[in-house]
Short mmCIF file of C-alpha atoms in Angstrom, two decimals:
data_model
loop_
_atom_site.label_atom_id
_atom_site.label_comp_id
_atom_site.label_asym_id
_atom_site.label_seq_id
_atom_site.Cartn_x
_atom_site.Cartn_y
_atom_site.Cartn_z
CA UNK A 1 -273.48 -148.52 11.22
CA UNK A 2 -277.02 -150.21 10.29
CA UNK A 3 -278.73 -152.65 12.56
CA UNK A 4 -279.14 -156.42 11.64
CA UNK A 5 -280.59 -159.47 12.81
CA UNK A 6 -279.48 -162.75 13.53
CA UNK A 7 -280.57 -165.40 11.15
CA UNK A 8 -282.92 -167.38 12.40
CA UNK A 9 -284.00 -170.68 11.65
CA UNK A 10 -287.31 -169.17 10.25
CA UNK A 11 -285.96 -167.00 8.16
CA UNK A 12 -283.92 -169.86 6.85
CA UNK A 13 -286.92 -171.84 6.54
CA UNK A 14 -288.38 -168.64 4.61
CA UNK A 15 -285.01 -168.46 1.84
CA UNK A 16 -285.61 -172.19 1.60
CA UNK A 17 -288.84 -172.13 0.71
CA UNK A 18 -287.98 -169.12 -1.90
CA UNK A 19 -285.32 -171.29 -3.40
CA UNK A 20 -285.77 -175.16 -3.16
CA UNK A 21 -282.83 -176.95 -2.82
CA UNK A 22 -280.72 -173.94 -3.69
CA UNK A 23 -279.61 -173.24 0.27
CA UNK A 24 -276.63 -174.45 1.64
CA UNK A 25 -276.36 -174.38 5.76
CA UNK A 26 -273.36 -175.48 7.77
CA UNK A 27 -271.26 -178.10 6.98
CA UNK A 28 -272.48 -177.57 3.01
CA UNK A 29 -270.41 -174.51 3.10
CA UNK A 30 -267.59 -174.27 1.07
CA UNK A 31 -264.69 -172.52 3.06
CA UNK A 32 -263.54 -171.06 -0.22
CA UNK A 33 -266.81 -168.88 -0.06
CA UNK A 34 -265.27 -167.26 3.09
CA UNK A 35 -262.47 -165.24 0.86
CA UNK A 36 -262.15 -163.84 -2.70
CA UNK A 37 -258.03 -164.48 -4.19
CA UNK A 38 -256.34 -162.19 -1.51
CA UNK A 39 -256.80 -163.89 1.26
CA UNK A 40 -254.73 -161.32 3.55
CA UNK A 41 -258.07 -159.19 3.34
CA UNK A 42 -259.48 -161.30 5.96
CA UNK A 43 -261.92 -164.30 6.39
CA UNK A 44 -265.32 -164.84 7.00
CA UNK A 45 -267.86 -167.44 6.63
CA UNK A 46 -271.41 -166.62 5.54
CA UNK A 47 -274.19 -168.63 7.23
CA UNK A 48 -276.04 -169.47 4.66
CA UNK A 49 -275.19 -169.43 0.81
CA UNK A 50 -277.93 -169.09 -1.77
CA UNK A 51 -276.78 -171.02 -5.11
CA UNK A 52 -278.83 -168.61 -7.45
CA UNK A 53 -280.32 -169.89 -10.64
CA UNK A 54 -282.96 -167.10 -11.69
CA UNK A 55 -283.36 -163.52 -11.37
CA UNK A 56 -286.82 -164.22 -9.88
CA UNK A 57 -285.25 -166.83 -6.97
CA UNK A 58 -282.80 -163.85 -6.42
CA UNK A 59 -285.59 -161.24 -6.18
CA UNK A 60 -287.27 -163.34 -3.59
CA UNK A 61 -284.42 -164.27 -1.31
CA UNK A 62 -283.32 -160.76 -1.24
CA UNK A 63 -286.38 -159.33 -0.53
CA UNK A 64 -286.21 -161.42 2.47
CA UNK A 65 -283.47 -160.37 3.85
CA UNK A 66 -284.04 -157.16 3.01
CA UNK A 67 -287.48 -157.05 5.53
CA UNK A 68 -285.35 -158.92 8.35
CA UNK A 69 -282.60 -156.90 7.82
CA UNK A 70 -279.97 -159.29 6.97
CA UNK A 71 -276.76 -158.67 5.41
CA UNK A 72 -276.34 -159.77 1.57
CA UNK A 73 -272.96 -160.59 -0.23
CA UNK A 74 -273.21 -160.91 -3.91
CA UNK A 75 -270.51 -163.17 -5.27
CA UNK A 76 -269.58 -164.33 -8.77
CA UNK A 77 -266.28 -167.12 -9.31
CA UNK A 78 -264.64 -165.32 -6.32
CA UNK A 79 -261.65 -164.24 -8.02
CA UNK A 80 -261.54 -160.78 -6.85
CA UNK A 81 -258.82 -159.21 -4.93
CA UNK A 82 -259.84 -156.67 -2.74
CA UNK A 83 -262.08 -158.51 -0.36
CA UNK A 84 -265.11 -157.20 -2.61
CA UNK A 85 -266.70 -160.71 -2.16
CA UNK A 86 -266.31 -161.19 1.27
CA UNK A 87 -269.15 -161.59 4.19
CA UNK A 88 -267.54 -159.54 6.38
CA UNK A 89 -270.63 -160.06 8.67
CA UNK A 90 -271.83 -163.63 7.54
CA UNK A 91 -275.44 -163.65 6.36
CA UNK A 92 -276.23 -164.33 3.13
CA UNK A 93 -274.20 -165.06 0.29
CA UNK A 94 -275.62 -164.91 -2.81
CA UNK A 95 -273.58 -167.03 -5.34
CA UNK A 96 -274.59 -166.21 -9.37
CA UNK A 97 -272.25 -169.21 -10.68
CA UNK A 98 -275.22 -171.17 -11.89
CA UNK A 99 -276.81 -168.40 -13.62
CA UNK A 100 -274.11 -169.33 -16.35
CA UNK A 101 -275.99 -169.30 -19.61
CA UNK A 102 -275.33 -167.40 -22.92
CA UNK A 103 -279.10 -166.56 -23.87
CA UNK A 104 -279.02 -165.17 -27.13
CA UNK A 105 -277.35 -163.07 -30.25
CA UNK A 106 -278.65 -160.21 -32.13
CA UNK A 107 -276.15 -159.88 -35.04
CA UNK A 108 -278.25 -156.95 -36.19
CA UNK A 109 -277.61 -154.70 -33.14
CA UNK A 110 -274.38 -156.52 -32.35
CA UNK A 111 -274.81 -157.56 -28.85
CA UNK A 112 -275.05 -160.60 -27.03
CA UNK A 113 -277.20 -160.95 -24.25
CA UNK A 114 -276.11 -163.27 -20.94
CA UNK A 115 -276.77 -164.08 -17.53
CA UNK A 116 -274.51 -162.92 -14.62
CA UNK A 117 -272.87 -165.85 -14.14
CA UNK A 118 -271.37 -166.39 -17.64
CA UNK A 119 -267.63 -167.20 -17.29
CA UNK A 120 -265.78 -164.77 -19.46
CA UNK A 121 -263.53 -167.28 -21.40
CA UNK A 122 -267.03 -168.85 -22.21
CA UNK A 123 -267.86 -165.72 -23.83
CA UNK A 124 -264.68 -164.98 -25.83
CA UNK A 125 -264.72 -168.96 -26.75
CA UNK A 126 -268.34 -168.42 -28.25
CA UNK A 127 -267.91 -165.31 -29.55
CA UNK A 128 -264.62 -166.96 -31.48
CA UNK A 129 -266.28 -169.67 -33.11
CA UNK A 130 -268.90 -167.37 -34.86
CA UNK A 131 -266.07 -164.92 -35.94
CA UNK A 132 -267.14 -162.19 -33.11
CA UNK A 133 -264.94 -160.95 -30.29
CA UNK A 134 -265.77 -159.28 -27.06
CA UNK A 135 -263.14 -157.20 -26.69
CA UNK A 136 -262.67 -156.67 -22.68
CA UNK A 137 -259.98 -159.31 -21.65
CA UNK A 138 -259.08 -159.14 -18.19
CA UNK A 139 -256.20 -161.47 -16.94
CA UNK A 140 -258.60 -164.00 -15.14
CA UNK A 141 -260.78 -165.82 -17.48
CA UNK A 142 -262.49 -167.65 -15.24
CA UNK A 143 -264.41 -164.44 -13.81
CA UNK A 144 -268.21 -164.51 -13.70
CA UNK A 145 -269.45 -161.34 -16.51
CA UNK A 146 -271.52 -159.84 -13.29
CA UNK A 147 -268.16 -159.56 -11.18
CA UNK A 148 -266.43 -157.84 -14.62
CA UNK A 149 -268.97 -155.70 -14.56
CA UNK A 150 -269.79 -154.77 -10.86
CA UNK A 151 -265.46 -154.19 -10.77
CA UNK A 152 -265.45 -152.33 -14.13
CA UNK A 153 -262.51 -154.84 -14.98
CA UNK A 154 -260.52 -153.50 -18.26
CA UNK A 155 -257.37 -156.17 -18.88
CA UNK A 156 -255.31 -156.66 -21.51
CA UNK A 157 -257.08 -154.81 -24.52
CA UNK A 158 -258.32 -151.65 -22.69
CA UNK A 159 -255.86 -150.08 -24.28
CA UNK A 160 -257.21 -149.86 -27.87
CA UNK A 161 -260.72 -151.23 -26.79
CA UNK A 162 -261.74 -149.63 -23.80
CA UNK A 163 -262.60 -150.92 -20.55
CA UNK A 164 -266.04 -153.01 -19.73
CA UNK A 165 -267.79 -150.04 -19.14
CA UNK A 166 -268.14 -149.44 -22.71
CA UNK A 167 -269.55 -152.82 -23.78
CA UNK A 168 -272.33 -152.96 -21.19
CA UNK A 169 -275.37 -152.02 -23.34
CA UNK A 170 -278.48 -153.16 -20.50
CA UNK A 171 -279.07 -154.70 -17.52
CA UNK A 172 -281.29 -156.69 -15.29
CA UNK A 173 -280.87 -156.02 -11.43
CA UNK A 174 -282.27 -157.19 -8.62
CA UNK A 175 -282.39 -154.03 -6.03
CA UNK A 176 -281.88 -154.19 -2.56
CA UNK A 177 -285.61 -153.85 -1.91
CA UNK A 178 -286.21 -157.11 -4.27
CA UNK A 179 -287.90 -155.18 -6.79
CA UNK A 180 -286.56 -156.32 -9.91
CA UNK A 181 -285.28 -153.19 -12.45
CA UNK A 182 -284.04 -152.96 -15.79
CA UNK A 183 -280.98 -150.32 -16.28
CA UNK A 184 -279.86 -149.23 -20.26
CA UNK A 185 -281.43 -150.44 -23.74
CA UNK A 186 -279.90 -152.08 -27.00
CA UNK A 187 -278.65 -148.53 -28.12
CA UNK A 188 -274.99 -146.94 -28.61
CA UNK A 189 -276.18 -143.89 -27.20
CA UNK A 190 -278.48 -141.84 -24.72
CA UNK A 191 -279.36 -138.63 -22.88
CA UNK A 192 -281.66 -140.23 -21.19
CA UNK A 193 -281.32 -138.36 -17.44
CA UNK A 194 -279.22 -140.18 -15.23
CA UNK A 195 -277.31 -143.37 -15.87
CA UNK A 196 -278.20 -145.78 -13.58
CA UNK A 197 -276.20 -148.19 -16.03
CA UNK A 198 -272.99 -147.01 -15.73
CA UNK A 199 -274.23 -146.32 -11.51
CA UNK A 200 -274.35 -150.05 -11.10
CA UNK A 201 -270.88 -151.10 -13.35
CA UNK A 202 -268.21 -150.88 -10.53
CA UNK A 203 -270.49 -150.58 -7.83
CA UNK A 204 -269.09 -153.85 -6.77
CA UNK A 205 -272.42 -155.10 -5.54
CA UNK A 206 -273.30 -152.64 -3.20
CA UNK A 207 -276.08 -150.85 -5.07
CA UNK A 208 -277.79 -154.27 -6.25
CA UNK A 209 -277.34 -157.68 -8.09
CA UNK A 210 -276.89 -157.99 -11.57
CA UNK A 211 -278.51 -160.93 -12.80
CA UNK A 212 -278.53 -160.34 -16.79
CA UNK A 213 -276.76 -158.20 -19.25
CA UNK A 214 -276.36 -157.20 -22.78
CA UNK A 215 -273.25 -156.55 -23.90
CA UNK A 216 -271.78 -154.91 -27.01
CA UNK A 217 -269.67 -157.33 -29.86
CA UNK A 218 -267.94 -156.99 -32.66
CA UNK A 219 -266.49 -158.68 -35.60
CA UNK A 220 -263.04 -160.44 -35.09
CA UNK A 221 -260.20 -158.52 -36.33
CA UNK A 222 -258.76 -160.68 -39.43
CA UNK A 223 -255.12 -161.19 -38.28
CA UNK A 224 -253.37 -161.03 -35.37
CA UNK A 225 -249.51 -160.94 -34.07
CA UNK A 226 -247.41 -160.37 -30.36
CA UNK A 227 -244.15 -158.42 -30.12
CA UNK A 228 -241.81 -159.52 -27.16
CA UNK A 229 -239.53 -156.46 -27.07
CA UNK A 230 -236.75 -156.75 -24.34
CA UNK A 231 -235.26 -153.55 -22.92
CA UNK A 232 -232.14 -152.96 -20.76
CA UNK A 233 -233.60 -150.46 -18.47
CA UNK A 234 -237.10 -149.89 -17.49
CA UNK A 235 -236.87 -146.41 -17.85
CA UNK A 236 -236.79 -146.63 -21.49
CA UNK A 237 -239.38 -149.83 -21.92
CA UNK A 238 -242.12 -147.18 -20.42
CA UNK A 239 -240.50 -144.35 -22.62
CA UNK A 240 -241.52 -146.12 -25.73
CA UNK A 241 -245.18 -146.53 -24.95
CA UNK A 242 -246.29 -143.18 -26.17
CA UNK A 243 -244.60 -143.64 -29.41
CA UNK A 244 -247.61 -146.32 -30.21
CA UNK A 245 -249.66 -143.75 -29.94
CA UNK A 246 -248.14 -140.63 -31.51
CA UNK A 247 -247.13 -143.04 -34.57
CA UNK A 248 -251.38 -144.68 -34.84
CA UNK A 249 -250.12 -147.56 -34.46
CA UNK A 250 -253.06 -148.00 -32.73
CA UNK A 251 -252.25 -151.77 -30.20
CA UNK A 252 -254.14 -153.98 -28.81
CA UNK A 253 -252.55 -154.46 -26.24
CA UNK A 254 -249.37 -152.98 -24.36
CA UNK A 255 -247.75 -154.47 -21.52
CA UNK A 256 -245.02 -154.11 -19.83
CA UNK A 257 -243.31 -156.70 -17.29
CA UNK A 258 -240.04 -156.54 -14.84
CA UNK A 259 -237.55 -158.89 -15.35
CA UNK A 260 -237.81 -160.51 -11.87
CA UNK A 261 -241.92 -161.12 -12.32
CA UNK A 262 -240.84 -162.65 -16.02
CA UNK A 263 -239.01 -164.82 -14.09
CA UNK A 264 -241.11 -166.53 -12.00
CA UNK A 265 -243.73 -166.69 -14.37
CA UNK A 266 -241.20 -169.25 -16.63
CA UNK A 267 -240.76 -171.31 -13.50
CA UNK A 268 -244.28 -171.47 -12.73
CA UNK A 269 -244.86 -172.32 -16.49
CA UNK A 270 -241.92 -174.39 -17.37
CA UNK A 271 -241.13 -172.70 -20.41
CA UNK A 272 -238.65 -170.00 -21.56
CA UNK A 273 -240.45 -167.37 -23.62
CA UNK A 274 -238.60 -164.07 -23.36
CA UNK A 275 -235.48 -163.72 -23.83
CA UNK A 276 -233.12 -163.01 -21.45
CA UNK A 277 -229.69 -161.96 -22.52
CA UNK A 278 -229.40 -160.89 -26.05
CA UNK A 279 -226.11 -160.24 -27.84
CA UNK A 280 -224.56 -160.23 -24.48
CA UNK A 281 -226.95 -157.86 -22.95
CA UNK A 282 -229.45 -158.45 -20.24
CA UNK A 283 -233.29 -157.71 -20.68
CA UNK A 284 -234.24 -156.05 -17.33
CA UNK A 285 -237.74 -155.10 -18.77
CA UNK A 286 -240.07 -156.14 -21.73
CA UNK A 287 -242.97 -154.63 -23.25
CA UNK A 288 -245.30 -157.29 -24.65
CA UNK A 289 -247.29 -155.94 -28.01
CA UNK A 290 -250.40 -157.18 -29.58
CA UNK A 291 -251.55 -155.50 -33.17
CA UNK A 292 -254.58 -156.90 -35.45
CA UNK A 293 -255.40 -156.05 -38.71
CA UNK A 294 -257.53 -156.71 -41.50
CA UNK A 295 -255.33 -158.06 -43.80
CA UNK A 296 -251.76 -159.84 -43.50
CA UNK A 297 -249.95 -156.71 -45.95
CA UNK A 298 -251.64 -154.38 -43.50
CA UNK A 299 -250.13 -156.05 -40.20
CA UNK A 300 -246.95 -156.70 -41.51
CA UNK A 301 -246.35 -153.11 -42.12
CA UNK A 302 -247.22 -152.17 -38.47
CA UNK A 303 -245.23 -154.77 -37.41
CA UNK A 304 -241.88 -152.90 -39.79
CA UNK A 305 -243.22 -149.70 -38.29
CA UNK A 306 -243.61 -150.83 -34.35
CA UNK A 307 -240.17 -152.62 -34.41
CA UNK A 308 -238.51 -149.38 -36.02
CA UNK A 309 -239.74 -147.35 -32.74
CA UNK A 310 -239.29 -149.58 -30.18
CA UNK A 311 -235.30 -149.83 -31.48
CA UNK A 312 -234.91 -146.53 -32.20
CA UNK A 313 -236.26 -146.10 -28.24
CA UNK A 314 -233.41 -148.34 -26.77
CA UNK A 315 -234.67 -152.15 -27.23
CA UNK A 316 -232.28 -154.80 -27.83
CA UNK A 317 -234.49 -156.86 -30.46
CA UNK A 318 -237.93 -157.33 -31.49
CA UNK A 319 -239.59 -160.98 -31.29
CA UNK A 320 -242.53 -161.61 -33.30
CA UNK A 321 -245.12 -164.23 -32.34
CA UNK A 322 -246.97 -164.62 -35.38
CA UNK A 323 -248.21 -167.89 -35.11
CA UNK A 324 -251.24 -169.30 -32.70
CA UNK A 325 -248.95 -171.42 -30.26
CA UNK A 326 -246.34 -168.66 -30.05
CA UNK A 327 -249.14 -166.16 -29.32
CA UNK A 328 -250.82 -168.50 -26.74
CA UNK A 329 -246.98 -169.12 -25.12
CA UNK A 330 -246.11 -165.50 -24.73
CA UNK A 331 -249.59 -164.82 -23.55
CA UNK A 332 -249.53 -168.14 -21.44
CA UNK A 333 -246.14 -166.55 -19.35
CA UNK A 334 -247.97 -162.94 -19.18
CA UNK A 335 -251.59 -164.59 -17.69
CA UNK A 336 -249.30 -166.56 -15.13
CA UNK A 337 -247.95 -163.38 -13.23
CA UNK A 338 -250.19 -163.59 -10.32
CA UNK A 339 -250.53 -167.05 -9.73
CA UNK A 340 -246.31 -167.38 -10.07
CA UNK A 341 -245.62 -165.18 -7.33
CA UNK A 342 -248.70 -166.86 -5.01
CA UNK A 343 -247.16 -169.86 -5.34
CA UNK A 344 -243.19 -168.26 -4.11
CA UNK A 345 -245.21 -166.04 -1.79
CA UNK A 346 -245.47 -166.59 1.72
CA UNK A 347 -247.45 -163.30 2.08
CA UNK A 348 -249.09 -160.71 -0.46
CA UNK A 349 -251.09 -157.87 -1.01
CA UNK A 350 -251.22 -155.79 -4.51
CA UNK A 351 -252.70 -152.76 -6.02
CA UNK A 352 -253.69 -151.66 -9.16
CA UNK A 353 -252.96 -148.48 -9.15
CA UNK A 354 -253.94 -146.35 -12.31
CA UNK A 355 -251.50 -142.95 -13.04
CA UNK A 356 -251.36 -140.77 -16.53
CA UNK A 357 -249.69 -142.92 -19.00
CA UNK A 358 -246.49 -140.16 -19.21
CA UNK A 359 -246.11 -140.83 -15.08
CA UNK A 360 -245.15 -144.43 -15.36
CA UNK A 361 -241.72 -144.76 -15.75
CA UNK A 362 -241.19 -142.35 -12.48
CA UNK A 363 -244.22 -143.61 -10.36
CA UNK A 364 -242.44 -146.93 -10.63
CA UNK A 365 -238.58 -145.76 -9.71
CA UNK A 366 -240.82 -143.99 -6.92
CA UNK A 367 -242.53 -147.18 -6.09
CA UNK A 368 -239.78 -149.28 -5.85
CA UNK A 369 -237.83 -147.10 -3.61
CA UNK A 370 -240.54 -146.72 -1.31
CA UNK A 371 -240.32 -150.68 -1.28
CA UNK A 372 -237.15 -150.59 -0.25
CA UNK A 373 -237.47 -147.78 2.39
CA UNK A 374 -240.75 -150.14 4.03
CA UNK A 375 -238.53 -153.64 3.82
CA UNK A 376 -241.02 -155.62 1.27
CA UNK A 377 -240.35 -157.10 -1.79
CA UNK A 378 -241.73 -155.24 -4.96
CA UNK A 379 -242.69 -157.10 -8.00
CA UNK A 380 -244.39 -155.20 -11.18
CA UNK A 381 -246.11 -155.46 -13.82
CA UNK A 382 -249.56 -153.71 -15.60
CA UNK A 383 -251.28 -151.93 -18.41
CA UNK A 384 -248.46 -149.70 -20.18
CA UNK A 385 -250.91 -148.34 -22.66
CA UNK A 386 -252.92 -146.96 -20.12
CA UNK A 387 -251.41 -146.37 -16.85
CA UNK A 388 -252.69 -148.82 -14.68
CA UNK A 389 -250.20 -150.70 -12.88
CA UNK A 390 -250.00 -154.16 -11.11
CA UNK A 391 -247.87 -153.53 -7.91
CA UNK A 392 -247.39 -156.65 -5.59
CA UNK A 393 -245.86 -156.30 -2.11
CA UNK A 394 -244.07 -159.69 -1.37
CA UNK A 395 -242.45 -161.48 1.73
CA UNK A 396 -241.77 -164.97 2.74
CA UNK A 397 -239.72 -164.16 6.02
CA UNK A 398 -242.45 -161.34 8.03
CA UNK A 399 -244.98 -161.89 10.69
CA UNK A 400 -248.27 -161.41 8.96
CA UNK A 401 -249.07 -158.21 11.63
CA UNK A 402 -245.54 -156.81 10.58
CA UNK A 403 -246.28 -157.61 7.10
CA UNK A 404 -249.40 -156.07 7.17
CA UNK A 405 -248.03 -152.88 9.04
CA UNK A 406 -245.27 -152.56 6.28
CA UNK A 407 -247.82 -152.64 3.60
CA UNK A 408 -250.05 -150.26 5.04
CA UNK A 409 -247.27 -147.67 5.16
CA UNK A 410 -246.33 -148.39 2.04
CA UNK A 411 -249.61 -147.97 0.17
CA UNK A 412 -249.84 -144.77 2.02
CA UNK A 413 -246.83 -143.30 0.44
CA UNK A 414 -247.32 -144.36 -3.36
CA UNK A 415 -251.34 -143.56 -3.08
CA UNK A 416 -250.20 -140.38 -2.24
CA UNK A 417 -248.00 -140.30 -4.59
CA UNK A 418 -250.43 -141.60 -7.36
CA UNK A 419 -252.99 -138.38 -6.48
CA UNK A 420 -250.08 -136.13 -6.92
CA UNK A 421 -249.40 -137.64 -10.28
CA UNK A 422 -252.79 -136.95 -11.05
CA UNK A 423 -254.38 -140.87 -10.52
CA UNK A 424 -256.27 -142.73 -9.04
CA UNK A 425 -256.55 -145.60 -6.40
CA UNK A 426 -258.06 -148.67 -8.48
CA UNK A 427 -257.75 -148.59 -12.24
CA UNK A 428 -259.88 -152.22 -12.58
CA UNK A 429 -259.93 -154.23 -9.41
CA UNK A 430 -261.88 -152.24 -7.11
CA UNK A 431 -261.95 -150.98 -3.54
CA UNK A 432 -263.80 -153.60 -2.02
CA UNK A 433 -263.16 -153.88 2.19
CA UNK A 434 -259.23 -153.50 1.69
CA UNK A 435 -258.56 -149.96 0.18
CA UNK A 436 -261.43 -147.86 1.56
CA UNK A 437 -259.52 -145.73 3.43
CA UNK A 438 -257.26 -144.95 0.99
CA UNK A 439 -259.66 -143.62 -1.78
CA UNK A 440 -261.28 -141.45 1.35
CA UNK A 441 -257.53 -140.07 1.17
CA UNK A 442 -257.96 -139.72 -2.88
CA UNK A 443 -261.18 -138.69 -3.61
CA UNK A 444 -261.68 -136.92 -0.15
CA UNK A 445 -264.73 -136.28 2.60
CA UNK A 446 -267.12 -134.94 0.06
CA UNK A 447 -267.12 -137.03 -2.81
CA UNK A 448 -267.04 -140.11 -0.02
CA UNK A 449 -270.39 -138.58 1.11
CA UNK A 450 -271.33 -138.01 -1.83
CA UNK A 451 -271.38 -142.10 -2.84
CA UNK A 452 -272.39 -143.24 0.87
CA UNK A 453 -275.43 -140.75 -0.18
CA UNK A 454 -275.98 -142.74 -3.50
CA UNK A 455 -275.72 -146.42 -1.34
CA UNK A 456 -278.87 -144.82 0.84
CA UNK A 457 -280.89 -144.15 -1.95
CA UNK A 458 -280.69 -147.57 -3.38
CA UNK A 459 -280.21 -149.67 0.06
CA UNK A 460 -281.39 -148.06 2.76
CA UNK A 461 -281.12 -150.77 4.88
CA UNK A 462 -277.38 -151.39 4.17
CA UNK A 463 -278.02 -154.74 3.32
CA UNK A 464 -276.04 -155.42 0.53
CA UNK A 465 -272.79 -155.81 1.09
CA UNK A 466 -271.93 -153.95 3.45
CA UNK A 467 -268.43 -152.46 4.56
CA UNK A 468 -267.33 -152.26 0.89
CA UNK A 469 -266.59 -149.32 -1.45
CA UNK A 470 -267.69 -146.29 0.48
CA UNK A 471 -267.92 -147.10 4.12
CA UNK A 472 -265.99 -149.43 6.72
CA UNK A 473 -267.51 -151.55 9.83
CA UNK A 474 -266.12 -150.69 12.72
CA UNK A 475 -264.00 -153.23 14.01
CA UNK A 476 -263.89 -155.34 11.04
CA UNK A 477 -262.61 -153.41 7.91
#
């Protein structure tokens, strides 16, 4: 483990003097700066907080704490959930909220080019009005740009659009060091030696800070339309997904939901969307469709095509949400999953666990027996065109050492089961403090050495943010 100093009240007097009326001491401290959104990753408060509001104020402050070796926590709208954003040993957190400014448009390279700190429903809103769309759509909107990035977030549309990897055209980053470096260029392509782009996206702020980016956009598909499809059985709600494939249908998006999590989310929204008994049989799973098209002829045949599939596959009905408010209902119930079970949750934890798309329907049975078999409540829920699945461990009756015990066990089995199935540990939310040891357990020894190796090069002080990704601090993480 590296060595670091105490802040001292000269230092302090140093970062104010780097950033005028941008430090926050003491009793200015937010405690919701102490935590990201899963709070059962621990707590910690950071001594000071630096309210960033140029890459230049960043470079400064970081540089330092970089010569008085002082630990750094980047932080966006703190809506992570694997304790990504938390100071596990106080310091200084850097907080990019301010930075929030869309900077400019280049409609003749398509990109759009942003500071950090840009919520990403700002983007999509902007990007709407002028007919464009950034296609990455996570579930939480109100996520800074720099923590989609720095978590590789994918959402809703990765299925047909790809993940935010594959919109981030440049970047500005402040290193470690405080040198300030410039990553990528306004191109769709390079062989260019090593990409230190795609190093930085989901380095989770470990490698640097990302202060600016351009990022790729396109034009606004023409028409759009939802499909609430309601299955008896799970087994055969994840059977149909390949069949959007195989047939180029080509979706959106495609998700699938249990009935229990559909559940909650209508009484956290107050409103019945999907259905729940139809022609006297109950809907114990759904799959929740998006297609766009360029014309209304065009969609309406993929619709007639997509609702053939899924019926021939075993659903009991197809629902279409063609208009804008039953769109923005359906999608209203699917956005609420996480924030439904928070509020009927005493205790939580979740993964995101990512598995070939052909693996779901059996990871899950496996999942949800291992549930049983470790006492917690399982509620699911996740990307169905692509694998990566939403797993929350509930109770509301456990100790919280018990609890975490329980879970522990529990993501030990179906981690282990996810490598077997050929997967992976985090499809979009990241490692952060809370699942380091179990990617060491994926990914094994060498490839762990491999990216501690990688965090030297750029930090070799270990400043920033330390205990995340690819190492743990003893006694803490």
């Amino acid at each position: 483990m590296a060595e670091y100093n105490k802040l001292t009240e000269e230092i302090i007097e140093k970062l104010r003097a780097a950033a005028p009326g941008h430090i926050l001491t003491d009793s200015d401290i937010n405690e919701d700066y102490s935590h990201d959104e899963m709070p059962i990753y621990g707590k910690k408060a950071p001594e000071v907080v630096f309210m960033a509001h140029s890459t230049e104020e960043v470079s400064e402050v970081v540089r330092i704490c970089n010569e008085n070796k002082i630990p750094v926590t980047p932080r966006g709208a703190g809506t992570g959930l694997a304790g990504g954003a938390v100071p596990l040993l106080g310091g200084v957190l850097i907080d990019i909220t301010k930075m929030n400014k869309i900077l400019s448009y280049d409609m003749e390279n398509f990109v759009v080019h942003v500071q950090a700190g840009v919520l990403l429903n700002d983007l999509a809103e902007d990007c709407a009005k002028k007919g464009l769309l950034y296609a990455p759509d996570p579930g939480e909107k109100l996520a800074c740009l720099g923590g989609n990035v720095s978590t590789n977030a994918g959402g809703m549309r990765a299925v047909k659009y790809g993940a935010t990897r594959d919109y981030v055209r440049a970047m500005t980053v402040v290193l470690p060091s405080g040198e300030i470096t410039h990553f990528g260029a306004t191109v769709s392509k390079t062989s260019s030696g090593y990409s230190l782009l795609n190093l930085m996206i989901g380095s989770e702020g470990t490698l640097g800070i990302i202060t600016e980016l351009t990022l790729k956009i396109m034009t606004a598909p023409k028409v759009v339309a939802s499909l609430i499809i309601p299955f008896e059985n799970l087994d055969d709600c994840i059977s149909a997904v390949p069949k959007f494939k195989m047939e180029h249908l080509n979706p959106q998006a495609l998700e699938f939901m249990e009935r229990e999590i559909v559940l909650s989310s209508e009484r956290y929204v107050g409103k019945s969307v999907f259905p729940q008994v139809i022609d006297g049989v109950t809907a114990n799973a759904y799959l929740l469709v998006t297609i766009d098209a360029n014309n209304e002829d065009e969609l309406n045949d993929l619709i007639e095509k997509a609702s053939e599939i899924v019926l021939e596959a075993g659903a009991i009905d197809v629902l279409v949400a063609d208009t804008p408010a039953k769109m923005k209902d359906a999608w209203a119930a699917r956005s609420s999953f996480l924030e439904a079970i928070m509020v009927e949750t005493k205790l939580l934890d979740e993964c995101d666990v990512v598995v070939p798309v052909n693996k779901i329907a059996s990871y899950l049975a496996f999942v949800n027996k291992a549930g049983e078999e470790c006492g917690l409540t399982i509620k699911s829920f996740g990307h169905a065109g692509d694998g990566n699945l939403h797993i929350y461990q509930c109770s509301n009756d456990l100790e919280e050492s018990e609890f975490k015990a329980r879970v522990d066990k529990f993501f030990k089995i179906i981690y282990d089961e996810a490598t077997l199935c050929g997967g992976l540990v985090s499809g979009e939310h990241g490692i952060g403090s809370g699942k380091v040891k179990y990617l060491v357990d994926s990914v094994g020894e060498l490839n762990m050495e491999l990216m501690k190796g990688i965090k030297k090069v750029f930090d070799p002080n270990s400043i920033m943010n330390p205990g995340k990704v690819c190492y743990t601090l003893d006694g803490i993480n």
